[in-house]
mmCIF file of C-alpha atoms in Angstrom:
data_model
loop_
_atom_site.group_PDB
_atom_site.id
_atom_site.type_symbol
_atom_site.label_atom_id
_atom_site.label_comp_id
_atom_site.label_asym_id
_atom_site.label_seq_id
_atom_site.Cartn_x
_atom_site.Cartn_y
_atom_site.Cartn_z
ATOM 1 C CA LEU A 113 28.193 47.608 3.732
ATOM 2 C CA ASN A 114 30.537 50.191 5.230
ATOM 3 C CA THR A 115 34.036 48.634 5.417
ATOM 4 C CA ARG A 116 37.221 50.564 5.769
ATOM 5 C CA LEU A 117 39.606 50.304 2.765
ATOM 6 C CA PHE A 118 43.190 51.165 2.949
ATOM 7 C CA LEU A 119 46.270 51.433 0.668
ATOM 8 C CA PHE A 120 49.867 51.891 1.583
ATOM 9 C CA VAL A 121 52.625 52.500 -0.895
ATOM 10 C CA ASN A 122 56.161 52.171 0.483
ATOM 11 C CA GLY A 123 54.854 52.467 3.924
ATOM 12 C CA HIS A 124 52.938 55.773 3.322
ATOM 13 C CA ILE A 125 49.098 55.687 3.529
ATOM 14 C CA LYS A 126 47.651 56.597 0.147
ATOM 15 C CA GLN A 127 44.078 55.663 0.630
ATOM 16 C CA ASP A 128 42.000 55.308 3.791
ATOM 17 C CA ASP A 129 38.156 55.510 3.350
ATOM 18 C CA ARG A 130 35.101 53.460 3.642
ATOM 19 C CA THR A 131 32.991 51.488 1.094
ATOM 20 C CA ALA A 132 30.046 53.729 1.969
ATOM 21 C CA SER A 133 31.924 56.677 0.053
ATOM 22 C CA MET A 134 32.215 54.583 -3.135
ATOM 23 C CA VAL A 135 30.207 55.911 -6.215
ATOM 24 C CA PHE A 136 28.947 52.345 -7.044
ATOM 25 C CA ASP A 137 28.326 49.673 -4.220
ATOM 26 C CA ILE A 138 30.341 46.587 -4.190
ATOM 27 C CA PRO A 139 27.556 44.234 -5.328
ATOM 28 C CA ALA A 140 26.956 46.383 -8.429
ATOM 29 C CA LEU A 141 30.712 46.608 -9.213
ATOM 30 C CA LEU A 142 31.126 42.810 -8.945
ATOM 31 C CA ALA A 143 27.979 42.136 -11.036
ATOM 32 C CA HIS A 144 29.488 44.316 -13.801
ATOM 33 C CA VAL A 145 32.969 42.916 -13.670
ATOM 34 C CA THR A 146 31.613 39.363 -13.904
ATOM 35 C CA THR A 147 29.906 40.198 -17.133
ATOM 36 C CA ILE A 148 33.440 40.711 -18.493
ATOM 37 C CA MET A 149 35.547 38.269 -16.795
ATOM 38 C CA THR A 150 35.327 35.358 -14.470
ATOM 39 C CA LEU A 151 36.340 36.036 -10.823
ATOM 40 C CA TYR A 152 37.928 33.386 -8.722
ATOM 41 C CA GLU A 153 38.378 32.981 -4.966
ATOM 42 C CA ASN A 154 40.996 35.421 -3.624
ATOM 43 C CA ASP A 155 40.766 37.675 -6.615
ATOM 44 C CA VAL A 156 41.043 41.341 -5.763
ATOM 45 C CA VAL A 157 39.111 43.997 -7.717
ATOM 46 C CA LEU A 158 40.643 47.499 -7.489
ATOM 47 C CA THR A 159 38.704 50.416 -9.055
ATOM 48 C CA GLY A 160 38.902 54.132 -9.405
ATOM 49 C CA THR A 161 41.544 56.724 -8.566
ATOM 50 C CA PRO A 162 40.905 58.353 -5.196
ATOM 51 C CA ALA A 163 42.693 61.409 -4.087
ATOM 52 C CA GLY A 164 46.285 60.757 -3.029
ATOM 53 C CA VAL A 165 46.721 57.781 -5.193
ATOM 54 C CA GLY A 166 49.194 58.142 -7.948
ATOM 55 C CA PRO A 167 51.235 56.011 -10.368
ATOM 56 C CA LEU A 168 53.253 52.908 -9.215
ATOM 57 C CA VAL A 169 56.779 52.283 -10.295
ATOM 58 C CA ALA A 170 58.848 49.123 -10.380
ATOM 59 C CA GLY A 171 60.081 48.360 -6.782
ATOM 60 C CA ASP A 172 57.105 49.994 -5.007
ATOM 61 C CA ARG A 173 55.821 48.000 -2.029
ATOM 62 C CA VAL A 174 51.990 47.942 -1.884
ATOM 63 C CA VAL A 175 49.743 46.817 1.019
ATOM 64 C CA ILE A 176 45.996 46.887 0.406
ATOM 65 C CA GLY A 177 43.229 45.771 2.796
ATOM 66 C CA LEU A 178 39.934 45.903 4.536
ATOM 67 C CA GLY A 179 39.444 46.825 8.112
ATOM 68 C CA ASP A 180 41.852 48.398 10.611
ATOM 69 C CA PRO A 181 45.344 48.403 9.109
ATOM 70 C CA ASP A 182 46.806 47.320 12.349
ATOM 71 C CA ALA A 183 44.486 44.231 12.435
ATOM 72 C CA PRO A 184 42.885 43.956 8.969
ATOM 73 C CA LEU A 185 40.048 41.593 8.214
ATOM 74 C CA VAL A 186 41.965 40.805 4.957
ATOM 75 C CA SER A 187 45.019 42.295 3.335
ATOM 76 C CA ALA A 188 47.457 41.624 0.427
ATOM 77 C CA ARG A 189 51.142 42.700 0.041
ATOM 78 C CA PHE A 190 53.053 42.906 -3.205
ATOM 79 C CA ARG A 191 56.002 44.467 -4.838
ATOM 80 C CA VAL A 192 55.614 46.093 -8.215
ATOM 81 C CA GLU A 193 57.550 44.571 -10.938
ATOM 82 C CA ALA A 194 58.885 46.270 -14.136
ATOM 83 C CA ALA A 195 56.346 46.475 -16.857
ATOM 84 C CA THR A 196 57.003 44.578 -20.124
ATOM 85 C CA ALA A 197 56.020 45.730 -23.548
ATOM 86 C CA HIS A 198 53.177 43.799 -25.254
ATOM 87 C CA SER A 199 51.223 44.016 -28.318
ATOM 88 C CA PRO A 200 47.393 44.460 -28.248
#
C-alpha cells in the first residue's frame, strides 16, 4: 500500500507524503488502535507529527485526504472549534 496522504490547514499544504513512508503500516496501526477502542465506518485515524505540522487553533480550516488533492479518493473538511476544559 503506497497511497498519497495530504493535509491542508487554512489552504496551505502542511503534509504531503505517501503511506510507504510511515513507520508502521496501516494494518498494524489499525490492529493496535482496535485493541483500545472500537472503530466505526467513516472513522479517521490520524497519527504522528510529520515535519511541517504544528498546532491547530480555533477557527482553523482543515482538509485531510488520500490520493491527489485535486481529485482525492476520499477527503474530509472541518473547522477547528475552541477547546473546552474538562476533568480527567
